[in-house]
Amino acid sequence: MKAFDPNYKLLDEMYQDDYYPAFLVDKVKDELQKVIALLESGETDTEVVQETLDEAVCGINDLQEEFDENDSEIETVARECIAATVAYIDLNKEIFCITHES
């Protein structure tokens, strides 16, 4: 995978909304960055990619209590923003390209 576009603002909608504490959005971003870093490393094993994505999702879900403690939550807007970021990464396309470039 070529390098992820550094100009794309991950989770921008969440960062722009004061309902989501920036330090918690940073933690969500960190989880997604793990997937991006794996893809950028050239990993070709789809099971490894899926496992890393699953771990990121679990890591994000584990943040729910912290969001609650800060009068926030991972609700519809947050889920849609996270999903849009994952869609931007376009995992299926990246995995397809990786496995066919090998």
PDB file of N, CA and C in Angstrom:
ATOM      1  N   MET A   1       0.848  -1.180   0.000  1.00  0.00           N
ATOM      2  CA  MET A   1       0.000   0.000   0.000  1.00  0.00           C
ATOM      3  C   MET A   1       0.886   1.233   0.000  1.00  0.00           C
ATOM      4  N   LYS A   2       0.513   2.172  -0.810  1.00  0.00           N
ATOM      5  CA  LYS A   2       1.224   3.448  -0.739  1.00  0.00           C
ATOM      6  C   LYS A   2       0.866   4.121   0.582  1.00  0.00           C
ATOM      7  N   ALA A   3       1.632   5.103   0.952  1.00  0.00           N
ATOM      8  CA  ALA A   3       1.398   5.794   2.213  1.00  0.00           C
ATOM      9  C   ALA A   3       0.002   6.399   2.240  1.00  0.00           C
ATOM     10  N   PHE A   4      -0.597   6.340   3.392  1.00  0.00           N
ATOM     11  CA  PHE A   4      -1.914   6.927   3.606  1.00  0.00           C
ATOM     12  C   PHE A   4      -1.805   8.437   3.423  1.00  0.00           C
ATOM     13  N   ASP A   5      -2.808   9.033   2.838  1.00  0.00           N
ATOM     14  CA  ASP A   5      -2.801  10.469   2.566  1.00  0.00           C
ATOM     15  C   ASP A   5      -2.711  11.253   3.881  1.00  0.00           C
ATOM     16  N   PRO A   6      -1.583  11.904   4.143  1.00  0.00           N
ATOM     17  CA  PRO A   6      -1.425  12.634   5.404  1.00  0.00           C
ATOM     18  C   PRO A   6      -2.336  13.859   5.500  1.00  0.00           C
ATOM     19  N   ASN A   7      -2.904  14.282   4.387  1.00  0.00           N
ATOM     20  CA  ASN A   7      -3.802  15.436   4.402  1.00  0.00           C
ATOM     21  C   ASN A   7      -5.235  15.068   4.765  1.00  0.00           C
ATOM     22  N   TYR A   8      -5.556  13.757   4.724  1.00  0.00           N
ATOM     23  CA  TYR A   8      -6.901  13.327   5.098  1.00  0.00           C
ATOM     24  C   TYR A   8      -7.019  13.401   6.611  1.00  0.00           C
ATOM     25  N   LYS A   9      -8.039  14.087   7.080  1.00  0.00           N
ATOM     26  CA  LYS A   9      -8.222  14.269   8.518  1.00  0.00           C
ATOM     27  C   LYS A   9      -9.089  13.143   9.065  1.00  0.00           C
ATOM     28  N   LEU A  10      -8.429  12.200   9.711  1.00  0.00           N
ATOM     29  CA  LEU A  10      -9.148  11.104  10.344  1.00  0.00           C
ATOM     30  C   LEU A  10     -10.097  11.653  11.406  1.00  0.00           C
ATOM     31  N   LEU A  11     -11.325  11.181  11.392  1.00  0.00           N
ATOM     32  CA  LEU A  11     -12.316  11.500  12.419  1.00  0.00           C
ATOM     33  C   LEU A  11     -12.578  12.996  12.561  1.00  0.00           C
ATOM     34  N   ASP A  12     -12.463  13.714  11.475  1.00  0.00           N
ATOM     35  CA  ASP A  12     -12.592  15.171  11.510  1.00  0.00           C
ATOM     36  C   ASP A  12     -13.909  15.625  12.135  1.00  0.00           C
ATOM     37  N   GLU A  13     -14.997  14.956  11.800  1.00  0.00           N
ATOM     38  CA  GLU A  13     -16.301  15.361  12.342  1.00  0.00           C
ATOM     39  C   GLU A  13     -16.328  15.240  13.869  1.00  0.00           C
ATOM     40  N   MET A  14     -15.699  14.219  14.391  1.00  0.00           N
ATOM     41  CA  MET A  14     -15.650  14.063  15.849  1.00  0.00           C
ATOM     42  C   MET A  14     -14.765  15.138  16.482  1.00  0.00           C
ATOM     43  N   TYR A  15     -13.650  15.450  15.837  1.00  0.00           N
ATOM     44  CA  TYR A  15     -12.777  16.499  16.368  1.00  0.00           C
ATOM     45  C   TYR A  15     -13.474  17.862  16.360  1.00  0.00           C
ATOM     46  N   GLN A  16     -14.344  18.089  15.395  1.00  0.00           N
ATOM     47  CA  GLN A  16     -15.021  19.379  15.268  1.00  0.00           C
ATOM     48  C   GLN A  16     -16.185  19.540  16.246  1.00  0.00           C
ATOM     49  N   ASP A  17     -16.615  18.453  16.869  1.00  0.00           N
ATOM     50  CA  ASP A  17     -17.775  18.472  17.758  1.00  0.00           C
ATOM     51  C   ASP A  17     -17.301  18.386  19.209  1.00  0.00           C
ATOM     52  N   ASP A  18     -17.591  19.414  19.993  1.00  0.00           N
ATOM     53  CA  ASP A  18     -17.157  19.457  21.391  1.00  0.00           C
ATOM     54  C   ASP A  18     -17.755  18.346  22.248  1.00  0.00           C
ATOM     55  N   TYR A  19     -18.771  17.676  21.745  1.00  0.00           N
ATOM     56  CA  TYR A  19     -19.380  16.566  22.477  1.00  0.00           C
ATOM     57  C   TYR A  19     -18.377  15.430  22.682  1.00  0.00           C
ATOM     58  N   TYR A  20     -17.409  15.333  21.775  1.00  0.00           N
ATOM     59  CA  TYR A  20     -16.402  14.278  21.852  1.00  0.00           C
ATOM     60  C   TYR A  20     -15.087  14.877  22.348  1.00  0.00           C
ATOM     61  N   PRO A  21     -14.652  14.504  23.555  1.00  0.00           N
ATOM     62  CA  PRO A  21     -13.381  15.033  24.055  1.00  0.00           C
ATOM     63  C   PRO A  21     -12.232  14.663  23.107  1.00  0.00           C
ATOM     64  N   ALA A  22     -11.436  15.656  22.765  1.00  0.00           N
ATOM     65  CA  ALA A  22     -10.357  15.450  21.792  1.00  0.00           C
ATOM     66  C   ALA A  22      -9.405  14.336  22.223  1.00  0.00           C
ATOM     67  N   PHE A  23      -9.121  14.234  23.525  1.00  0.00           N
ATOM     68  CA  PHE A  23      -8.179  13.202  23.959  1.00  0.00           C
ATOM     69  C   PHE A  23      -8.747  11.799  23.738  1.00  0.00           C
ATOM     70  N   LEU A  24     -10.075  11.665  23.769  1.00  0.00           N
ATOM     71  CA  LEU A  24     -10.682  10.362  23.487  1.00  0.00           C
ATOM     72  C   LEU A  24     -10.751  10.099  21.987  1.00  0.00           C
ATOM     73  N   VAL A  25     -10.992  11.139  21.212  1.00  0.00           N
ATOM     74  CA  VAL A  25     -10.964  10.975  19.758  1.00  0.00           C
ATOM     75  C   VAL A  25      -9.551  10.581  19.336  1.00  0.00           C
ATOM     76  N   ASP A  26      -8.548  11.134  20.015  1.00  0.00           N
ATOM     77  CA  ASP A  26      -7.160  10.735  19.751  1.00  0.00           C
ATOM     78  C   ASP A  26      -6.967   9.236  19.978  1.00  0.00           C
ATOM     79  N   LYS A  27      -7.601   8.699  21.013  1.00  0.00           N
ATOM     80  CA  LYS A  27      -7.484   7.265  21.298  1.00  0.00           C
ATOM     81  C   LYS A  27      -8.158   6.429  20.210  1.00  0.00           C
ATOM     82  N   VAL A  28      -9.296   6.900  19.710  1.00  0.00           N
ATOM     83  CA  VAL A  28      -9.962   6.209  18.599  1.00  0.00           C
ATOM     84  C   VAL A  28      -9.046   6.244  17.379  1.00  0.00           C
ATOM     85  N   LYS A  29      -8.488   7.415  17.126  1.00  0.00           N
ATOM     86  CA  LYS A  29      -7.581   7.582  15.986  1.00  0.00           C
ATOM     87  C   LYS A  29      -6.373   6.651  16.114  1.00  0.00           C
ATOM     88  N   ASP A  30      -5.840   6.531  17.322  1.00  0.00           N
ATOM     89  CA  ASP A  30      -4.691   5.640  17.538  1.00  0.00           C
ATOM     90  C   ASP A  30      -5.028   4.205  17.145  1.00  0.00           C
ATOM     91  N   GLU A  31      -6.242   3.767  17.463  1.00  0.00           N
ATOM     92  CA  GLU A  31      -6.659   2.407  17.092  1.00  0.00           C
ATOM     93  C   GLU A  31      -6.705   2.260  15.570  1.00  0.00           C
ATOM     94  N   LEU A  32      -7.248   3.249  14.887  1.00  0.00           N
ATOM     95  CA  LEU A  32      -7.331   3.194  13.426  1.00  0.00           C
ATOM     96  C   LEU A  32      -5.948   3.299  12.788  1.00  0.00           C
ATOM     97  N   GLN A  33      -5.058   4.045  13.427  1.00  0.00           N
ATOM     98  CA  GLN A  33      -3.694   4.187  12.909  1.00  0.00           C
ATOM     99  C   GLN A  33      -2.969   2.842  12.881  1.00  0.00           C
ATOM    100  N   LYS A  34      -3.316   1.949  13.807  1.00  0.00           N
ATOM    101  CA  LYS A  34      -2.693   0.622  13.825  1.00  0.00           C
ATOM    102  C   LYS A  34      -3.023  -0.137  12.541  1.00  0.00           C
ATOM    103  N   VAL A  35      -4.255  -0.008  12.087  1.00  0.00           N
ATOM    104  CA  VAL A  35      -4.669  -0.671  10.845  1.00  0.00           C
ATOM    105  C   VAL A  35      -3.950  -0.037   9.660  1.00  0.00           C
ATOM    106  N   ILE A  36      -3.908   1.280   9.645  1.00  0.00           N
ATOM    107  CA  ILE A  36      -3.240   1.996   8.556  1.00  0.00           C
ATOM    108  C   ILE A  36      -1.759   1.620   8.505  1.00  0.00           C
ATOM    109  N   ALA A  37      -1.105   1.601   9.667  1.00  0.00           N
ATOM    110  CA  ALA A  37       0.321   1.257   9.716  1.00  0.00           C
ATOM    111  C   ALA A  37       0.563  -0.157   9.196  1.00  0.00           C
ATOM    112  N   LEU A  38      -0.317  -1.071   9.554  1.00  0.00           N
ATOM    113  CA  LEU A  38      -0.169  -2.446   9.074  1.00  0.00           C
ATOM    114  C   LEU A  38      -0.274  -2.496   7.558  1.00  0.00           C
ATOM    115  N   LEU A  39      -1.260  -1.818   7.005  1.00  0.00           N
ATOM    116  CA  LEU A  39      -1.434  -1.811   5.550  1.00  0.00           C
ATOM    117  C   LEU A  39      -0.253  -1.137   4.857  1.00  0.00           C
ATOM    118  N   GLU A  40       0.221  -0.050   5.429  1.00  0.00           N
ATOM    119  CA  GLU A  40       1.366   0.646   4.836  1.00  0.00           C
ATOM    120  C   GLU A  40       2.635  -0.202   4.889  1.00  0.00           C
ATOM    121  N   SER A  41       2.697  -1.122   5.841  1.00  0.00           N
ATOM    122  CA  SER A  41       3.879  -1.981   5.956  1.00  0.00           C
ATOM    123  C   SER A  41       3.941  -3.015   4.839  1.00  0.00           C
ATOM    124  N   GLY A  42       2.815  -3.160   4.118  1.00  0.00           N
ATOM    125  CA  GLY A  42       2.785  -4.118   3.023  1.00  0.00           C
ATOM    126  C   GLY A  42       2.286  -5.494   3.425  1.00  0.00           C
ATOM    127  N   GLU A  43       1.713  -5.604   4.605  1.00  0.00           N
ATOM    128  CA  GLU A  43       1.176  -6.895   5.064  1.00  0.00           C
ATOM    129  C   GLU A  43       0.218  -7.450   4.019  1.00  0.00           C
ATOM    130  N   THR A  44       0.397  -8.721   3.663  1.00  0.00           N
ATOM    131  CA  THR A  44      -0.440  -9.329   2.628  1.00  0.00           C
ATOM    132  C   THR A  44      -1.383 -10.401   3.157  1.00  0.00           C
ATOM    133  N   ASP A  45      -1.215 -10.787   4.390  1.00  0.00           N
ATOM    134  CA  ASP A  45      -2.054 -11.843   4.959  1.00  0.00           C
ATOM    135  C   ASP A  45      -3.391 -11.244   5.399  1.00  0.00           C
ATOM    136  N   THR A  46      -4.452 -11.619   4.698  1.00  0.00           N
ATOM    137  CA  THR A  46      -5.769 -11.043   5.005  1.00  0.00           C
ATOM    138  C   THR A  46      -6.224 -11.389   6.419  1.00  0.00           C
ATOM    139  N   GLU A  47      -5.799 -12.523   6.940  1.00  0.00           N
ATOM    140  CA  GLU A  47      -6.166 -12.873   8.314  1.00  0.00           C
ATOM    141  C   GLU A  47      -5.503 -11.925   9.306  1.00  0.00           C
ATOM    142  N   VAL A  48      -4.272 -11.547   9.040  1.00  0.00           N
ATOM    143  CA  VAL A  48      -3.565 -10.608   9.910  1.00  0.00           C
ATOM    144  C   VAL A  48      -4.238  -9.238   9.840  1.00  0.00           C
ATOM    145  N   VAL A  49      -4.595  -8.808   8.642  1.00  0.00           N
ATOM    146  CA  VAL A  49      -5.273  -7.521   8.477  1.00  0.00           C
ATOM    147  C   VAL A  49      -6.610  -7.548   9.212  1.00  0.00           C
ATOM    148  N   GLN A  50      -7.376  -8.617   9.040  1.00  0.00           N
ATOM    149  CA  GLN A  50      -8.675  -8.722   9.710  1.00  0.00           C
ATOM    150  C   GLN A  50      -8.506  -8.744  11.223  1.00  0.00           C
ATOM    151  N   GLU A  51      -7.503  -9.460  11.704  1.00  0.00           N
ATOM    152  CA  GLU A  51      -7.251  -9.524  13.146  1.00  0.00           C
ATOM    153  C   GLU A  51      -6.919  -8.142  13.696  1.00  0.00           C
ATOM    154  N   THR A  52      -6.110  -7.394  12.970  1.00  0.00           N
ATOM    155  CA  THR A  52      -5.745  -6.048  13.405  1.00  0.00           C
ATOM    156  C   THR A  52      -6.962  -5.133  13.402  1.00  0.00           C
ATOM    157  N   LEU A  53      -7.800  -5.255  12.387  1.00  0.00           N
ATOM    158  CA  LEU A  53      -9.030  -4.461  12.347  1.00  0.00           C
ATOM    159  C   LEU A  53      -9.950  -4.843  13.503  1.00  0.00           C
ATOM    160  N   ASP A  54     -10.086  -6.133  13.769  1.00  0.00           N
ATOM    161  CA  ASP A  54     -10.914  -6.587  14.890  1.00  0.00           C
ATOM    162  C   ASP A  54     -10.394  -6.033  16.215  1.00  0.00           C
ATOM    163  N   GLU A  55      -9.072  -6.044  16.378  1.00  0.00           N
ATOM    164  CA  GLU A  55      -8.467  -5.501  17.597  1.00  0.00           C
ATOM    165  C   GLU A  55      -8.744  -4.005  17.718  1.00  0.00           C
ATOM    166  N   ALA A  56      -8.698  -3.295  16.600  1.00  0.00           N
ATOM    167  CA  ALA A  56      -8.987  -1.860  16.614  1.00  0.00           C
ATOM    168  C   ALA A  56     -10.433  -1.611  17.028  1.00  0.00           C
ATOM    169  N   VAL A  57     -11.347  -2.395  16.483  1.00  0.00           N
ATOM    170  CA  VAL A  57     -12.766  -2.247  16.831  1.00  0.00           C
ATOM    171  C   VAL A  57     -12.969  -2.521  18.321  1.00  0.00           C
ATOM    172  N   CYS A  58     -12.344  -3.577  18.827  1.00  0.00           N
ATOM    173  CA  CYS A  58     -12.457  -3.885  20.254  1.00  0.00           C
ATOM    174  C   CYS A  58     -11.856  -2.759  21.097  1.00  0.00           C
ATOM    175  N   GLY A  59     -10.723  -2.232  20.659  1.00  0.00           N
ATOM    176  CA  GLY A  59     -10.094  -1.123  21.369  1.00  0.00           C
ATOM    177  C   GLY A  59     -10.989   0.100  21.419  1.00  0.00           C
ATOM    178  N   ILE A  60     -11.656   0.381  20.312  1.00  0.00           N
ATOM    179  CA  ILE A  60     -12.584   1.517  20.264  1.00  0.00           C
ATOM    180  C   ILE A  60     -13.775   1.245  21.173  1.00  0.00           C
ATOM    181  N   ASN A  61     -14.328   0.043  21.102  1.00  0.00           N
ATOM    182  CA  ASN A  61     -15.456  -0.304  21.969  1.00  0.00           C
ATOM    183  C   ASN A  61     -15.079  -0.212  23.444  1.00  0.00           C
ATOM    184  N   ASP A  62     -13.842  -0.566  23.771  1.00  0.00           N
ATOM    185  CA  ASP A  62     -13.377  -0.498  25.157  1.00  0.00           C
ATOM    186  C   ASP A  62     -13.299   0.937  25.681  1.00  0.00           C
ATOM    187  N   LEU A  63     -13.341   1.904  24.800  1.00  0.00           N
ATOM    188  CA  LEU A  63     -13.288   3.311  25.207  1.00  0.00           C
ATOM    189  C   LEU A  63     -14.646   3.846  25.654  1.00  0.00           C
ATOM    190  N   GLN A  64     -15.705   3.070  25.450  1.00  0.00           N
ATOM    191  CA  GLN A  64     -17.048   3.568  25.740  1.00  0.00           C
ATOM    192  C   GLN A  64     -17.182   4.077  27.175  1.00  0.00           C
ATOM    193  N   GLU A  65     -16.631   3.355  28.134  1.00  0.00           N
ATOM    194  CA  GLU A  65     -16.740   3.788  29.528  1.00  0.00           C
ATOM    195  C   GLU A  65     -16.069   5.145  29.735  1.00  0.00           C
ATOM    196  N   GLU A  66     -14.906   5.334  29.109  1.00  0.00           N
ATOM    197  CA  GLU A  66     -14.226   6.633  29.213  1.00  0.00           C
ATOM    198  C   GLU A  66     -15.059   7.741  28.587  1.00  0.00           C
ATOM    199  N   PHE A  67     -15.694   7.441  27.453  1.00  0.00           N
ATOM    200  CA  PHE A  67     -16.583   8.429  26.847  1.00  0.00           C
ATOM    201  C   PHE A  67     -17.709   8.761  27.822  1.00  0.00           C
ATOM    202  N   ASP A  68     -18.312   7.737  28.430  1.00  0.00           N
ATOM    203  CA  ASP A  68     -19.399   7.949  29.397  1.00  0.00           C
ATOM    204  C   ASP A  68     -18.940   8.828  30.557  1.00  0.00           C
ATOM    205  N   GLU A  69     -17.751   8.551  31.077  1.00  0.00           N
ATOM    206  CA  GLU A  69     -17.211   9.317  32.204  1.00  0.00           C
ATOM    207  C   GLU A  69     -16.980  10.778  31.842  1.00  0.00           C
ATOM    208  N   ASN A  70     -16.907  11.065  30.561  1.00  0.00           N
ATOM    209  CA  ASN A  70     -16.676  12.434  30.088  1.00  0.00           C
ATOM    210  C   ASN A  70     -17.913  13.008  29.412  1.00  0.00           C
ATOM    211  N   ASP A  71     -19.091  12.518  29.847  1.00  0.00           N
ATOM    212  CA  ASP A  71     -20.385  13.001  29.341  1.00  0.00           C
ATOM    213  C   ASP A  71     -20.479  12.941  27.827  1.00  0.00           C
ATOM    214  N   SER A  72     -20.000  11.862  27.272  1.00  0.00           N
ATOM    215  CA  SER A  72     -20.043  11.640  25.837  1.00  0.00           C
ATOM    216  C   SER A  72     -20.347  10.166  25.610  1.00  0.00           C
ATOM    217  N   GLU A  73     -20.459   9.782  24.376  1.00  0.00           N
ATOM    218  CA  GLU A  73     -20.642   8.369  24.056  1.00  0.00           C
ATOM    219  C   GLU A  73     -20.321   8.137  22.588  1.00  0.00           C
ATOM    220  N   ILE A  74     -20.071   6.885  22.282  1.00  0.00           N
ATOM    221  CA  ILE A  74     -19.868   6.500  20.889  1.00  0.00           C
ATOM    222  C   ILE A  74     -21.253   6.150  20.361  1.00  0.00           C
ATOM    223  N   GLU A  75     -21.916   7.153  19.800  1.00  0.00           N
ATOM    224  CA  GLU A  75     -23.282   6.981  19.319  1.00  0.00           C
ATOM    225  C   GLU A  75     -23.308   7.091  17.804  1.00  0.00           C
ATOM    226  N   THR A  76     -24.464   7.336  17.257  1.00  0.00           N
ATOM    227  CA  THR A  76     -24.647   7.275  15.805  1.00  0.00           C
ATOM    228  C   THR A  76     -23.662   8.146  15.035  1.00  0.00           C
ATOM    229  N   VAL A  77     -23.515   9.397  15.422  1.00  0.00           N
ATOM    230  CA  VAL A  77     -22.612  10.298  14.694  1.00  0.00           C
ATOM    231  C   VAL A  77     -21.176   9.776  14.768  1.00  0.00           C
ATOM    232  N   ALA A  78     -20.762   9.357  15.946  1.00  0.00           N
ATOM    233  CA  ALA A  78     -19.400   8.837  16.104  1.00  0.00           C
ATOM    234  C   ALA A  78     -19.203   7.569  15.285  1.00  0.00           C
ATOM    235  N   ARG A  79     -20.170   6.661  15.355  1.00  0.00           N
ATOM    236  CA  ARG A  79     -20.045   5.410  14.590  1.00  0.00           C
ATOM    237  C   ARG A  79     -19.970   5.688  13.096  1.00  0.00           C
ATOM    238  N   GLU A  80     -20.788   6.633  12.627  1.00  0.00           N
ATOM    239  CA  GLU A  80     -20.769   6.969  11.197  1.00  0.00           C
ATOM    240  C   GLU A  80     -19.447   7.614  10.804  1.00  0.00           C
ATOM    241  N   CYS A  81     -18.904   8.435  11.680  1.00  0.00           N
ATOM    242  CA  CYS A  81     -17.617   9.079  11.415  1.00  0.00           C
ATOM    243  C   CYS A  81     -16.501   8.032  11.367  1.00  0.00           C
ATOM    244  N   ILE A  82     -16.518   7.103  12.309  1.00  0.00           N
ATOM    245  CA  ILE A  82     -15.525   6.029  12.326  1.00  0.00           C
ATOM    246  C   ILE A  82     -15.669   5.172  11.074  1.00  0.00           C
ATOM    247  N   ALA A  83     -16.908   4.847  10.725  1.00  0.00           N
ATOM    248  CA  ALA A  83     -17.156   4.031   9.526  1.00  0.00           C
ATOM    249  C   ALA A  83     -16.676   4.745   8.267  1.00  0.00           C
ATOM    250  N   ALA A  84     -16.877   6.059   8.202  1.00  0.00           N
ATOM    251  CA  ALA A  84     -16.423   6.826   7.037  1.00  0.00           C
ATOM    252  C   ALA A  84     -14.900   6.785   6.932  1.00  0.00           C
ATOM    253  N   THR A  85     -14.227   6.826   8.062  1.00  0.00           N
ATOM    254  CA  THR A  85     -12.770   6.743   8.061  1.00  0.00           C
ATOM    255  C   THR A  85     -12.312   5.375   7.579  1.00  0.00           C
ATOM    256  N   VAL A  86     -12.952   4.321   8.068  1.00  0.00           N
ATOM    257  CA  VAL A  86     -12.600   2.969   7.625  1.00  0.00           C
ATOM    258  C   VAL A  86     -12.892   2.821   6.132  1.00  0.00           C
ATOM    259  N   ALA A  87     -14.011   3.383   5.680  1.00  0.00           N
ATOM    260  CA  ALA A  87     -14.346   3.324   4.252  1.00  0.00           C
ATOM    261  C   ALA A  87     -13.297   4.071   3.432  1.00  0.00           C
ATOM    262  N   TYR A  88     -12.793   5.178   3.957  1.00  0.00           N
ATOM    263  CA  TYR A  88     -11.767   5.936   3.248  1.00  0.00           C
ATOM    264  C   TYR A  88     -10.498   5.095   3.089  1.00  0.00           C
ATOM    265  N   ILE A  89     -10.174   4.329   4.123  1.00  0.00           N
ATOM    266  CA  ILE A  89      -9.009   3.445   4.043  1.00  0.00           C
ATOM    267  C   ILE A  89      -9.233   2.415   2.949  1.00  0.00           C
ATOM    268  N   ASP A  90     -10.494   2.045   2.722  1.00  0.00           N
ATOM    269  CA  ASP A  90     -10.898   1.098   1.675  1.00  0.00           C
ATOM    270  C   ASP A  90     -10.129  -0.207   1.803  1.00  0.00           C
ATOM    271  N   LEU A  91     -10.373  -0.890   2.914  1.00  0.00           N
ATOM    272  CA  LEU A  91      -9.653  -2.126   3.222  1.00  0.00           C
ATOM    273  C   LEU A  91      -9.762  -3.171   2.125  1.00  0.00           C
ATOM    274  N   ASN A  92     -10.954  -3.371   1.588  1.00  0.00           N
ATOM    275  CA  ASN A  92     -11.108  -4.399   0.557  1.00  0.00           C
ATOM    276  C   ASN A  92     -10.210  -4.112  -0.637  1.00  0.00           C
ATOM    277  N   LYS A  93     -10.185  -2.867  -1.072  1.00  0.00           N
ATOM    278  CA  LYS A  93      -9.349  -2.484  -2.211  1.00  0.00           C
ATOM    279  C   LYS A  93      -7.873  -2.679  -1.877  1.00  0.00           C
ATOM    280  N   GLU A  94      -7.475  -2.246  -0.690  1.00  0.00           N
ATOM    281  CA  GLU A  94      -6.072  -2.353  -0.312  1.00  0.00           C
ATOM    282  C   GLU A  94      -5.643  -3.811  -0.207  1.00  0.00           C
ATOM    283  N   ILE A  95      -6.474  -4.639   0.401  1.00  0.00           N
ATOM    284  CA  ILE A  95      -6.131  -6.055   0.523  1.00  0.00           C
ATOM    285  C   ILE A  95      -6.062  -6.691  -0.855  1.00  0.00           C
ATOM    286  N   PHE A  96      -7.006  -6.367  -1.722  1.00  0.00           N
ATOM    287  CA  PHE A  96      -7.015  -6.907  -3.078  1.00  0.00           C
ATOM    288  C   PHE A  96      -5.730  -6.509  -3.809  1.00  0.00           C
ATOM    289  N   CYS A  97      -5.362  -5.242  -3.704  1.00  0.00           N
ATOM    290  CA  CYS A  97      -4.153  -4.765  -4.387  1.00  0.00           C
ATOM    291  C   CYS A  97      -2.905  -5.425  -3.817  1.00  0.00           C
ATOM    292  N   ILE A  98      -2.855  -5.555  -2.503  1.00  0.00           N
ATOM    293  CA  ILE A  98      -1.686  -6.162  -1.872  1.00  0.00           C
ATOM    294  C   ILE A  98      -1.525  -7.603  -2.332  1.00  0.00           C
ATOM    295  N   THR A  99      -2.617  -8.367  -2.298  1.00  0.00           N
ATOM    296  CA  THR A  99      -2.507  -9.786  -2.634  1.00  0.00           C
ATOM    297  C   THR A  99      -2.213  -9.997  -4.105  1.00  0.00           C
ATOM    298  N   HIS A 100      -2.589  -9.061  -4.960  1.00  0.00           N
ATOM    299  CA  HIS A 100      -2.330  -9.220  -6.384  1.00  0.00           C
ATOM    300  C   HIS A 100      -0.997  -8.622  -6.816  1.00  0.00           C
ATOM    301  N   GLU A 101      -0.386  -7.807  -5.966  1.00  0.00           N
ATOM    302  CA  GLU A 101       0.936  -7.268  -6.268  1.00  0.00           C
ATOM    303  C   GLU A 101       2.026  -8.227  -5.825  1.00  0.00           C
ATOM    304  N   SER A 102       1.685  -9.159  -4.953  1.00  0.00           N
ATOM    305  CA  SER A 102       2.681 -10.094  -4.396  1.00  0.00           C
ATOM    306  C   SER A 102       3.150 -11.089  -5.421  1.00  0.00           C
TER     307      SER A 102
END
